[in-house]
């Protein structure tokens, strides 16, 4: 049962993936519109991706704690 | 806590070894003949394509042969066999029990200290402030980039924060490099990352109180409406935990992926893990270093604003 729980915990990766995809798409649009601002956009993109990724990372840590007994 | 899976175990026979060796030798001879013909019979397109194809076949069969040889000689299991511990195993030094990652962390700190002392007492006196050359350019570039980066985010406190962030980056990059030498990196230990997160937490509160005073800091937490005060406290406490879990999860995730790859390939883990390690052991830790530093600085900036 713990293995199923660990697998279910990783469902959170769905939201993180969606969020990072949307953020990257918007960043690509922004760079296409204003190529000279790509440095700033890159920094913001990395920060946003890190924050969006954190939910998946929490889920991963929870899954590890569940699975590694 | 550990995960242990054993799906199947196989043993390599002499016939497999002989077949792979023959394939390799035939492909290699074919490649040699193709090169020979390419040299003496003119460079036609078909010959070139043939030689490239034969080179690919030679490389693949060489990889297969080396893997089979390793399997045969060392009798490695070519099944899924992963052993992974959430917390590092412990060693006892002078009667005290230490985690292996802590010991590695001391070694890395010693290396960093030696590098710093060499730079301070041997390389810095040779620097020419008027005409920078060689390693001076690299050092100046790194220091200036860190200072500008820090100044852009936190402004006035960058004189104290830039050196700390630089040393943090040095430590995290050194620990990422140590993973390439087959050690378990210190940053894949939750205690180490939590310690880093707590340092960031202390810095956030220190600079927040320094800038605005204790009452100003508390007032800043109840900024838009006093209703969200408890939530702000909670989110402030979550900062070190989230920083620690992010770094820990990323490092251990990369480690597990590499372990899985190595165990699946068994004796065939020649060359391929190096390519995957470029992403999981080099690129990912560097990105995480950047993110850890930029998040720390952003939270400090939020507190002093």
mmCIF file of C-alpha atoms in Angstrom:
data_model
loop_
_atom_site.group_PDB
_atom_site.id
_atom_site.type_symbol
_atom_site.label_atom_id
_atom_site.label_comp_id
_atom_site.label_asym_id
_atom_site.label_seq_id
_atom_site.Cartn_x
_atom_site.Cartn_y
_atom_site.Cartn_z
ATOM 1 C CA UNK A 1 0.000 0.000 0.000
ATOM 2 C CA UNK A 2 2.836 2.398 0.732
ATOM 3 C CA UNK A 3 4.049 1.991 -2.842
ATOM 4 C CA UNK A 4 0.609 3.035 -4.150
ATOM 5 C CA UNK A 5 0.659 6.011 -1.787
ATOM 6 C CA UNK A 6 4.098 7.021 -3.022
ATOM 7 C CA UNK A 7 2.872 6.789 -6.599
ATOM 8 C CA UNK A 8 -0.206 8.869 -5.798
ATOM 9 C CA UNK A 9 1.957 11.508 -4.115
ATOM 10 C CA UNK A 10 3.803 12.007 -7.374
ATOM 11 C CA UNK A 11 0.544 13.184 -9.010
ATOM 12 C CA UNK A 12 1.608 16.630 -7.784
ATOM 13 C CA UNK A 13 4.185 16.596 -10.574
ATOM 14 C CA UNK A 14 1.264 17.164 -12.988
ATOM 15 C CA UNK A 15 0.632 20.658 -11.634
ATOM 16 C CA UNK A 16 4.327 21.522 -11.546
ATOM 17 C CA UNK A 17 4.764 20.406 -15.129
ATOM 18 C CA UNK A 18 1.766 22.420 -16.298
ATOM 19 C CA UNK A 19 2.965 25.509 -14.436
ATOM 20 C CA UNK A 20 6.505 25.300 -15.759
ATOM 21 C CA UNK A 21 5.241 24.719 -19.282
ATOM 22 C CA UNK A 22 2.979 27.761 -19.173
ATOM 23 C CA UNK A 23 5.754 29.890 -17.668
ATOM 24 C CA UNK A 24 8.259 28.819 -20.310
ATOM 25 C CA UNK A 25 5.768 29.439 -23.093
ATOM 26 C CA UNK A 26 5.066 32.940 -21.832
ATOM 27 C CA UNK A 27 8.788 33.602 -21.499
ATOM 28 C CA UNK A 28 9.324 32.500 -25.103
ATOM 29 C CA UNK A 29 6.554 34.871 -26.197
ATOM 30 C CA UNK A 30 8.121 37.704 -24.206
ATOM 31 C CA UNK A 31 11.562 37.096 -25.709
ATOM 32 C CA UNK A 32 10.031 36.984 -29.192
ATOM 33 C CA UNK A 33 8.399 40.354 -28.552
ATOM 34 C CA UNK A 34 11.405 41.974 -26.883
ATOM 35 C CA UNK A 35 14.656 40.128 -27.604
ATOM 36 C CA UNK A 36 16.777 42.763 -25.830
ATOM 37 C CA UNK A 37 15.130 41.966 -22.460
ATOM 38 C CA UNK A 38 16.050 38.271 -22.620
ATOM 39 C CA UNK A 39 18.484 38.481 -19.684
ATOM 40 C CA UNK A 40 15.892 39.767 -17.249
ATOM 41 C CA UNK A 41 13.249 37.401 -18.590
ATOM 42 C CA UNK A 42 15.646 34.492 -18.112
ATOM 43 C CA UNK A 43 16.234 35.377 -14.460
ATOM 44 C CA UNK A 44 12.510 35.714 -13.764
ATOM 45 C CA UNK A 45 11.794 32.489 -15.643
ATOM 46 C CA UNK A 46 14.330 30.541 -13.585
ATOM 47 C CA UNK A 47 12.915 31.939 -10.332
ATOM 48 C CA UNK A 48 9.345 31.129 -11.357
ATOM 49 C CA UNK A 49 10.291 27.656 -12.528
ATOM 50 C CA UNK A 50 12.040 26.991 -9.215
ATOM 51 C CA UNK A 51 8.944 28.050 -7.286
ATOM 52 C CA UNK A 52 6.632 26.012 -9.529
ATOM 53 C CA UNK A 53 8.948 23.024 -9.282
ATOM 54 C CA UNK A 54 8.952 23.091 -5.491
ATOM 55 C CA UNK A 55 5.520 21.410 -5.244
ATOM 56 C CA UNK A 56 6.819 18.511 -7.288
ATOM 57 C CA UNK A 57 9.904 18.376 -5.097
ATOM 58 C CA UNK A 58 7.781 18.248 -1.928
ATOM 59 C CA UNK A 59 5.763 15.434 -3.483
ATOM 60 C CA UNK A 60 9.001 13.655 -4.375
ATOM 61 C CA UNK A 61 10.322 13.948 -0.817
ATOM 62 C CA UNK A 62 6.990 12.669 0.563
ATOM 63 C CA UNK A 63 7.081 9.762 -1.902
ATOM 64 C CA UNK A 64 10.656 8.955 -0.857
ATOM 65 C CA UNK A 65 9.713 8.977 2.819
ATOM 66 C CA UNK A 66 6.752 6.690 2.043
ATOM 67 C CA UNK A 67 8.662 4.321 -0.222
ATOM 68 C CA UNK A 68 11.938 4.116 1.700
ATOM 69 C CA UNK A 69 11.022 2.171 4.785
ATOM 70 C CA UNK B 1 15.433 3.469 5.383
ATOM 71 C CA UNK B 2 16.401 1.953 2.101
ATOM 72 C CA UNK B 3 14.904 0.755 -1.157
ATOM 73 C CA UNK B 4 16.034 -2.615 -2.394
ATOM 74 C CA UNK B 5 14.746 -4.233 -5.559
ATOM 75 C CA UNK B 6 16.024 -7.360 -7.240
ATOM 76 C CA UNK B 7 14.211 -8.304 -10.409
ATOM 77 C CA UNK B 8 16.425 -10.814 -12.095
ATOM 78 C CA UNK B 9 19.993 -11.952 -12.003
ATOM 79 C CA UNK B 10 21.801 -13.228 -15.035
ATOM 80 C CA UNK B 11 25.207 -14.688 -15.540
ATOM 81 C CA UNK B 12 27.290 -14.067 -18.626
ATOM 82 C CA UNK B 13 28.451 -17.132 -20.494
ATOM 83 C CA UNK B 14 31.593 -17.602 -22.545
ATOM 84 C CA UNK B 15 29.512 -17.838 -25.740
ATOM 85 C CA UNK B 16 28.114 -14.319 -25.259
ATOM 86 C CA UNK B 17 31.638 -13.027 -24.735
ATOM 87 C CA UNK B 18 32.898 -14.763 -27.867
ATOM 88 C CA UNK B 19 29.985 -13.508 -29.998
ATOM 89 C CA UNK B 20 30.422 -9.896 -28.875
ATOM 90 C CA UNK B 21 34.198 -10.079 -29.405
ATOM 91 C CA UNK B 22 33.702 -11.450 -32.919
ATOM 92 C CA UNK B 23 31.178 -8.752 -33.770
ATOM 93 C CA UNK B 24 33.591 -6.094 -32.571
ATOM 94 C CA UNK B 25 36.552 -7.507 -34.489
ATOM 95 C CA UNK B 26 34.567 -7.949 -37.733
ATOM 96 C CA UNK B 27 33.143 -4.419 -37.518
ATOM 97 C CA UNK B 28 36.591 -2.996 -36.786
ATOM 98 C CA UNK B 29 38.164 -4.798 -39.750
ATOM 99 C CA UNK B 30 35.307 -3.583 -41.949
ATOM 100 C CA UNK B 31 35.894 -0.015 -40.786
ATOM 101 C CA UNK B 32 39.639 -0.305 -41.479
ATOM 102 C CA UNK B 33 38.949 -1.589 -45.001
ATOM 103 C CA UNK B 34 36.485 1.241 -45.607
ATOM 104 C CA UNK B 35 39.060 3.832 -44.485
ATOM 105 C CA UNK B 36 41.686 2.183 -46.683
ATOM 106 C CA UNK B 37 39.419 2.308 -49.731
ATOM 107 C CA UNK B 38 38.462 5.890 -48.916
ATOM 108 C CA UNK B 39 42.127 6.866 -48.932
ATOM 109 C CA UNK B 40 43.218 5.104 -52.127
ATOM 110 C CA UNK B 41 40.085 4.987 -54.249
ATOM 111 C CA UNK B 42 38.968 8.582 -53.988
ATOM 112 C CA UNK B 43 36.334 10.166 -51.773
ATOM 113 C CA UNK B 44 32.948 9.193 -53.142
ATOM 114 C CA UNK B 45 29.759 9.809 -51.224
ATOM 115 C CA UNK B 46 28.784 6.151 -50.927
ATOM 116 C CA UNK B 47 32.184 5.186 -49.531
ATOM 117 C CA UNK B 48 32.026 7.983 -46.976
ATOM 118 C CA UNK B 49 28.552 6.896 -45.859
ATOM 119 C CA UNK B 50 29.751 3.320 -45.583
ATOM 120 C CA UNK B 51 32.709 4.281 -43.430
ATOM 121 C CA UNK B 52 30.540 6.367 -41.084
ATOM 122 C CA UNK B 53 28.053 3.512 -40.762
ATOM 123 C CA UNK B 54 30.840 1.049 -40.032
ATOM 124 C CA UNK B 55 32.333 3.405 -37.438
ATOM 125 C CA UNK B 56 28.973 3.546 -35.636
ATOM 126 C CA UNK B 57 28.680 -0.231 -35.714
ATOM 127 C CA UNK B 58 32.260 -0.527 -34.406
ATOM 128 C CA UNK B 59 31.601 1.837 -31.500
ATOM 129 C CA UNK B 60 28.362 0.076 -30.526
ATOM 130 C CA UNK B 61 29.928 -3.374 -30.736
ATOM 131 C CA UNK B 62 32.979 -2.170 -28.781
ATOM 132 C CA UNK B 63 30.663 -0.879 -26.050
ATOM 133 C CA UNK B 64 28.809 -4.200 -26.052
ATOM 134 C CA UNK B 65 32.056 -6.165 -25.928
ATOM 135 C CA UNK B 66 33.491 -4.107 -23.039
ATOM 136 C CA UNK B 67 30.237 -4.472 -21.097
ATOM 137 C CA UNK B 68 30.145 -8.227 -21.636
ATOM 138 C CA UNK B 69 33.806 -8.488 -20.651
ATOM 139 C CA UNK B 70 33.174 -6.578 -17.421
ATOM 140 C CA UNK B 71 30.117 -8.726 -16.706
ATOM 141 C CA UNK B 72 32.139 -11.874 -17.356
ATOM 142 C CA UNK B 73 35.179 -10.887 -15.318
ATOM 143 C CA UNK B 74 33.479 -9.290 -12.330
ATOM 144 C CA UNK B 75 30.337 -11.453 -12.432
ATOM 145 C CA UNK B 76 28.124 -8.398 -11.975
ATOM 146 C CA UNK B 77 24.385 -8.841 -11.857
ATOM 147 C CA UNK B 78 22.674 -7.543 -14.972
ATOM 148 C CA UNK B 79 19.354 -7.079 -13.182
ATOM 149 C CA UNK B 80 17.737 -4.169 -11.377
ATOM 150 C CA UNK B 81 19.483 -3.892 -8.057
ATOM 151 C CA UNK B 82 19.177 -0.557 -6.328
ATOM 152 C CA UNK B 83 20.195 0.098 -2.781
ATOM 153 C CA UNK B 84 19.527 3.589 -1.629
ATOM 154 C CA UNK B 85 19.423 5.111 1.826
ATOM 155 C CA UNK B 86 17.502 8.250 2.652
ATOM 156 C CA UNK B 87 20.166 9.242 5.171
ATOM 157 C CA UNK B 88 23.814 8.562 4.636
ATOM 158 C CA UNK B 89 25.477 5.607 6.330
ATOM 159 C CA UNK B 90 27.564 6.401 9.376
ATOM 160 C CA UNK B 91 31.226 5.932 10.144
ATOM 161 C CA UNK B 92 32.824 6.065 13.561
ATOM 162 C CA UNK B 93 35.870 8.271 14.063
ATOM 163 C CA UNK B 94 37.551 8.263 17.500
ATOM 164 C CA UNK B 95 34.460 6.666 19.011
ATOM 165 C CA UNK B 96 32.063 9.283 17.642
ATOM 166 C CA UNK B 97 29.506 8.380 14.990
ATOM 167 C CA UNK B 98 29.428 10.692 11.977
ATOM 168 C CA UNK B 99 27.462 10.601 8.742
ATOM 169 C CA UNK B 100 29.689 10.006 5.734
ATOM 170 C CA UNK B 101 28.347 13.154 4.095
ATOM 171 C CA UNK B 102 29.477 15.231 7.091
ATOM 172 C CA UNK B 103 32.981 13.821 6.805
ATOM 173 C CA UNK B 104 32.980 14.581 3.079
ATOM 174 C CA UNK B 105 31.741 18.086 3.896
ATOM 175 C CA UNK B 106 34.747 18.661 6.186
ATOM 176 C CA UNK B 107 37.076 17.429 3.472
ATOM 177 C CA UNK B 108 35.449 19.769 0.935
ATOM 178 C CA UNK B 109 35.623 22.655 3.396
ATOM 179 C CA UNK B 110 39.309 21.883 3.866
ATOM 180 C CA UNK B 111 39.838 21.888 0.105
ATOM 181 C CA UNK B 112 37.998 25.196 -0.222
ATOM 182 C CA UNK B 113 40.058 26.632 2.639
ATOM 183 C CA UNK B 114 43.309 25.518 1.028
ATOM 184 C CA UNK B 115 42.216 27.030 -2.308
ATOM 185 C CA UNK B 116 41.336 30.303 -0.566
ATOM 186 C CA UNK B 117 44.657 30.424 1.319
ATOM 187 C CA UNK B 118 46.614 29.736 -1.878
ATOM 188 C CA UNK B 119 44.708 32.503 -3.622
ATOM 189 C CA UNK B 120 45.215 34.934 -0.729
ATOM 190 C CA UNK B 121 48.903 34.413 -0.060
ATOM 191 C CA UNK B 122 50.353 33.135 -3.334
ATOM 192 C CA UNK B 123 48.273 34.360 -6.249
ATOM 193 C CA UNK B 124 46.856 37.691 -5.020
ATOM 194 C CA UNK B 125 50.249 39.383 -4.339
ATOM 195 C CA UNK B 126 51.263 38.682 -7.936
ATOM 196 C CA UNK B 127 48.230 40.488 -9.319
ATOM 197 C CA UNK B 128 48.815 43.641 -11.278
ATOM 198 C CA UNK B 129 45.967 46.129 -10.728
ATOM 199 C CA UNK B 130 46.763 47.998 -13.944
ATOM 200 C CA UNK B 131 47.244 45.141 -16.377
ATOM 201 C CA UNK B 132 45.114 42.108 -15.482
ATOM 202 C CA UNK B 133 46.217 38.896 -17.135
ATOM 203 C CA UNK B 134 45.636 35.156 -16.936
ATOM 204 C CA UNK B 135 43.834 33.919 -13.847
ATOM 205 C CA UNK B 136 43.300 37.465 -12.578
ATOM 206 C CA UNK B 137 40.747 38.040 -15.331
ATOM 207 C CA UNK B 138 38.736 34.993 -14.285
ATOM 208 C CA UNK B 139 38.804 35.893 -10.585
ATOM 209 C CA UNK B 140 37.851 39.498 -11.248
ATOM 210 C CA UNK B 141 35.050 38.387 -13.548
ATOM 211 C CA UNK B 142 33.628 36.004 -10.946
ATOM 212 C CA UNK B 143 33.852 38.458 -8.052
ATOM 213 C CA UNK B 144 32.431 41.340 -10.065
ATOM 214 C CA UNK B 145 29.581 39.203 -11.403
ATOM 215 C CA UNK B 146 28.662 38.101 -7.872
ATOM 216 C CA UNK B 147 28.822 41.662 -6.552
ATOM 217 C CA UNK B 148 26.692 43.076 -9.367
ATOM 218 C CA UNK B 149 24.226 40.237 -9.047
ATOM 219 C CA UNK B 150 23.878 40.767 -5.300
ATOM 220 C CA UNK B 151 23.712 44.548 -5.617
ATOM 221 C CA UNK B 152 20.914 44.329 -8.179
ATOM 222 C CA UNK B 153 18.724 42.421 -5.733
ATOM 223 C CA UNK B 154 19.506 43.582 -2.190
ATOM 224 C CA UNK B 155 21.168 46.934 -2.890
ATOM 225 C CA UNK B 156 22.882 48.448 0.140
ATOM 226 C CA UNK B 157 23.688 45.230 2.035
ATOM 227 C CA UNK B 158 25.543 43.637 -0.866
ATOM 228 C CA UNK B 159 28.982 44.313 0.683
ATOM 229 C CA UNK B 160 28.275 41.780 3.433
ATOM 230 C CA UNK B 161 26.109 39.389 1.435
ATOM 231 C CA UNK B 162 28.142 39.010 -1.768
ATOM 232 C CA UNK B 163 31.080 37.147 -0.112
ATOM 233 C CA UNK B 164 28.690 34.828 1.715
ATOM 234 C CA UNK B 165 26.818 34.031 -1.491
ATOM 235 C CA UNK B 166 30.117 33.458 -3.310
ATOM 236 C CA UNK B 167 31.319 30.996 -0.667
ATOM 237 C CA UNK B 168 27.933 29.259 -0.722
ATOM 238 C CA UNK B 169 28.212 28.862 -4.481
ATOM 239 C CA UNK B 170 31.799 27.564 -4.110
ATOM 240 C CA UNK B 171 30.725 24.969 -1.551
ATOM 241 C CA UNK B 172 27.736 23.800 -3.571
ATOM 242 C CA UNK B 173 29.757 23.526 -6.792
ATOM 243 C CA UNK B 174 32.501 21.601 -4.958
ATOM 244 C CA UNK B 175 29.932 19.184 -3.568
ATOM 245 C CA UNK B 176 28.456 18.733 -7.039
ATOM 246 C CA UNK B 177 31.937 17.936 -8.359
ATOM 247 C CA UNK B 178 32.470 15.417 -5.548
ATOM 248 C CA UNK B 179 29.489 13.480 -6.904
ATOM 249 C CA UNK B 180 31.407 12.948 -10.140
ATOM 250 C CA UNK B 181 34.105 11.144 -8.152
ATOM 251 C CA UNK B 182 31.566 8.641 -6.881
ATOM 252 C CA UNK B 183 30.986 10.134 -3.438
ATOM 253 C CA UNK B 184 27.585 10.926 -2.021
ATOM 254 C CA UNK B 185 27.466 14.742 -2.154
ATOM 255 C CA UNK B 186 26.954 16.617 1.152
ATOM 256 C CA UNK B 187 24.063 18.568 -0.366
ATOM 257 C CA UNK B 188 22.104 15.318 -0.762
ATOM 258 C CA UNK B 189 21.872 15.170 3.040
ATOM 259 C CA UNK B 190 18.779 16.839 4.509
ATOM 260 C CA UNK B 191 20.696 18.057 7.566
ATOM 261 C CA UNK B 192 23.233 19.982 5.462
ATOM 262 C CA UNK B 193 20.593 21.656 3.290
ATOM 263 C CA UNK B 194 18.456 22.444 6.329
ATOM 264 C CA UNK B 195 21.475 24.100 7.952
ATOM 265 C CA UNK B 196 21.913 26.242 4.826
ATOM 266 C CA UNK B 197 18.200 27.119 4.907
ATOM 267 C CA UNK B 198 18.419 28.088 8.579
ATOM 268 C CA UNK B 199 21.365 30.382 7.826
ATOM 269 C CA UNK B 200 19.198 32.063 5.176
ATOM 270 C CA UNK B 201 16.351 32.324 7.700
ATOM 271 C CA UNK B 202 18.691 33.987 10.215
ATOM 272 C CA UNK B 203 19.957 36.389 7.528
ATOM 273 C CA UNK B 204 16.398 37.325 6.504
ATOM 274 C CA UNK B 205 15.448 38.208 10.072
ATOM 275 C CA UNK B 206 18.782 39.882 10.865
ATOM 276 C CA UNK B 207 18.587 42.241 7.900
ATOM 277 C CA UNK B 208 14.840 42.806 8.335
ATOM 278 C CA UNK B 209 15.325 43.855 11.963
ATOM 279 C CA UNK B 210 18.473 45.844 11.156
ATOM 280 C CA UNK B 211 16.666 47.842 8.500
ATOM 281 C CA UNK B 212 13.326 48.462 10.203
ATOM 282 C CA UNK B 213 13.689 47.546 13.867
ATOM 283 C CA UNK B 214 11.773 44.803 15.643
ATOM 284 C CA UNK B 215 8.414 46.616 15.567
ATOM 285 C CA UNK B 216 8.891 47.632 11.976
ATOM 286 C CA UNK B 217 9.577 44.010 11.039
ATOM 287 C CA UNK B 218 6.419 42.825 12.844
ATOM 288 C CA UNK B 219 4.443 45.637 11.245
ATOM 289 C CA UNK B 220 5.815 44.629 7.873
ATOM 290 C CA UNK B 221 4.411 41.166 8.359
ATOM 291 C CA UNK B 222 0.906 42.638 8.801
ATOM 292 C CA UNK B 223 1.270 44.910 5.811
ATOM 293 C CA UNK B 224 -1.886 44.760 3.643
ATOM 294 C CA UNK B 225 -4.288 43.710 6.417
ATOM 295 C CA UNK B 226 -3.623 42.401 9.943
ATOM 296 C CA UNK B 227 -5.743 39.332 9.122
ATOM 297 C CA UNK B 228 -2.920 37.654 7.163
ATOM 298 C CA UNK B 229 -0.403 38.061 10.012
ATOM 299 C CA UNK B 230 -0.438 34.366 11.074
ATOM 300 C CA UNK B 231 -0.206 33.219 7.474
ATOM 301 C CA UNK B 232 2.809 35.469 6.904
ATOM 302 C CA UNK B 233 4.482 34.030 10.003
ATOM 303 C CA UNK B 234 3.791 30.538 8.681
ATOM 304 C CA UNK B 235 5.143 31.309 5.232
ATOM 305 C CA UNK B 236 8.261 32.852 6.807
ATOM 306 C CA UNK B 237 8.864 29.666 8.790
ATOM 307 C CA UNK B 238 8.292 27.633 5.619
ATOM 308 C CA UNK B 239 11.144 29.426 3.814
ATOM 309 C CA UNK B 240 14.080 27.406 5.264
ATOM 310 C CA UNK B 241 12.111 24.156 4.990
ATOM 311 C CA UNK B 242 11.251 24.827 1.365
ATOM 312 C CA UNK B 243 14.823 25.831 0.479
ATOM 313 C CA UNK B 244 16.199 22.732 2.195
ATOM 314 C CA UNK B 245 13.669 20.352 0.633
ATOM 315 C CA UNK B 246 14.174 21.824 -2.837
ATOM 316 C CA UNK B 247 17.938 21.360 -2.827
ATOM 317 C CA UNK B 248 17.764 17.973 -1.096
ATOM 318 C CA UNK B 249 15.066 16.659 -3.430
ATOM 319 C CA UNK B 250 16.883 17.770 -6.544
ATOM 320 C CA UNK B 251 20.251 16.366 -5.503
ATOM 321 C CA UNK B 252 18.867 13.051 -4.307
ATOM 322 C CA UNK B 253 16.635 12.794 -7.390
ATOM 323 C CA UNK B 254 19.645 13.110 -9.673
ATOM 324 C CA UNK B 255 21.520 10.596 -7.533
ATOM 325 C CA UNK B 256 18.682 8.040 -7.690
ATOM 326 C CA UNK B 257 18.307 8.434 -11.462
ATOM 327 C CA UNK B 258 22.033 7.827 -11.916
ATOM 328 C CA UNK B 259 21.987 4.830 -9.556
ATOM 329 C CA UNK B 260 19.018 3.379 -11.463
ATOM 330 C CA UNK B 261 20.783 3.876 -14.778
ATOM 331 C CA UNK B 262 23.957 2.227 -13.504
ATOM 332 C CA UNK B 263 22.078 -0.707 -12.007
ATOM 333 C CA UNK B 264 19.949 -1.277 -15.113
ATOM 334 C CA UNK B 265 23.009 -1.237 -17.364
ATOM 335 C CA UNK B 266 24.993 -3.450 -15.011
ATOM 336 C CA UNK B 267 28.360 -4.124 -16.594
ATOM 337 C CA UNK B 268 27.371 -2.148 -19.694
ATOM 338 C CA UNK B 269 27.581 1.108 -17.731
ATOM 339 C CA UNK B 270 30.520 2.278 -19.824
ATOM 340 C CA UNK B 271 30.338 5.762 -21.281
ATOM 341 C CA UNK B 272 26.573 6.176 -21.202
ATOM 342 C CA UNK B 273 26.322 7.254 -17.513
ATOM 343 C CA UNK B 274 28.872 9.984 -18.236
ATOM 344 C CA UNK B 275 26.535 11.518 -20.829
ATOM 345 C CA UNK B 276 23.540 11.327 -18.492
ATOM 346 C CA UNK B 277 25.682 12.564 -15.607
ATOM 347 C CA UNK B 278 26.416 15.727 -17.554
ATOM 348 C CA UNK B 279 22.780 16.685 -17.027
ATOM 349 C CA UNK B 280 21.983 15.096 -13.646
ATOM 350 C CA UNK B 281 25.305 15.677 -11.866
ATOM 351 C CA UNK B 282 26.618 18.858 -13.474
ATOM 352 C CA UNK B 283 23.870 20.980 -15.019
ATOM 353 C CA UNK B 284 21.171 20.338 -12.420
ATOM 354 C CA UNK B 285 23.302 21.125 -9.334
ATOM 355 C CA UNK B 286 24.558 24.317 -10.989
ATOM 356 C CA UNK B 287 20.981 25.443 -11.697
ATOM 357 C CA UNK B 288 20.040 24.572 -8.113
ATOM 358 C CA UNK B 289 22.974 26.607 -6.800
ATOM 359 C CA UNK B 290 21.778 29.591 -8.794
ATOM 360 C CA UNK B 291 18.208 29.123 -7.605
ATOM 361 C CA UNK B 292 19.204 28.714 -3.948
ATOM 362 C CA UNK B 293 21.207 31.931 -4.057
ATOM 363 C CA UNK B 294 18.642 33.966 -5.990
ATOM 364 C CA UNK B 295 15.822 32.793 -3.697
ATOM 365 C CA UNK B 296 17.826 33.630 -0.560
ATOM 366 C CA UNK B 297 18.544 37.104 -1.904
ATOM 367 C CA UNK B 298 14.925 37.609 -2.975
ATOM 368 C CA UNK B 299 13.624 36.694 0.482
ATOM 369 C CA UNK B 300 16.157 39.013 2.126
ATOM 370 C CA UNK B 301 15.081 41.795 -0.240
ATOM 371 C CA UNK B 302 11.454 41.126 0.651
ATOM 372 C CA UNK B 303 12.277 41.531 4.351
ATOM 373 C CA UNK B 304 14.163 44.833 3.965
ATOM 374 C CA UNK B 305 11.783 46.434 1.510
#
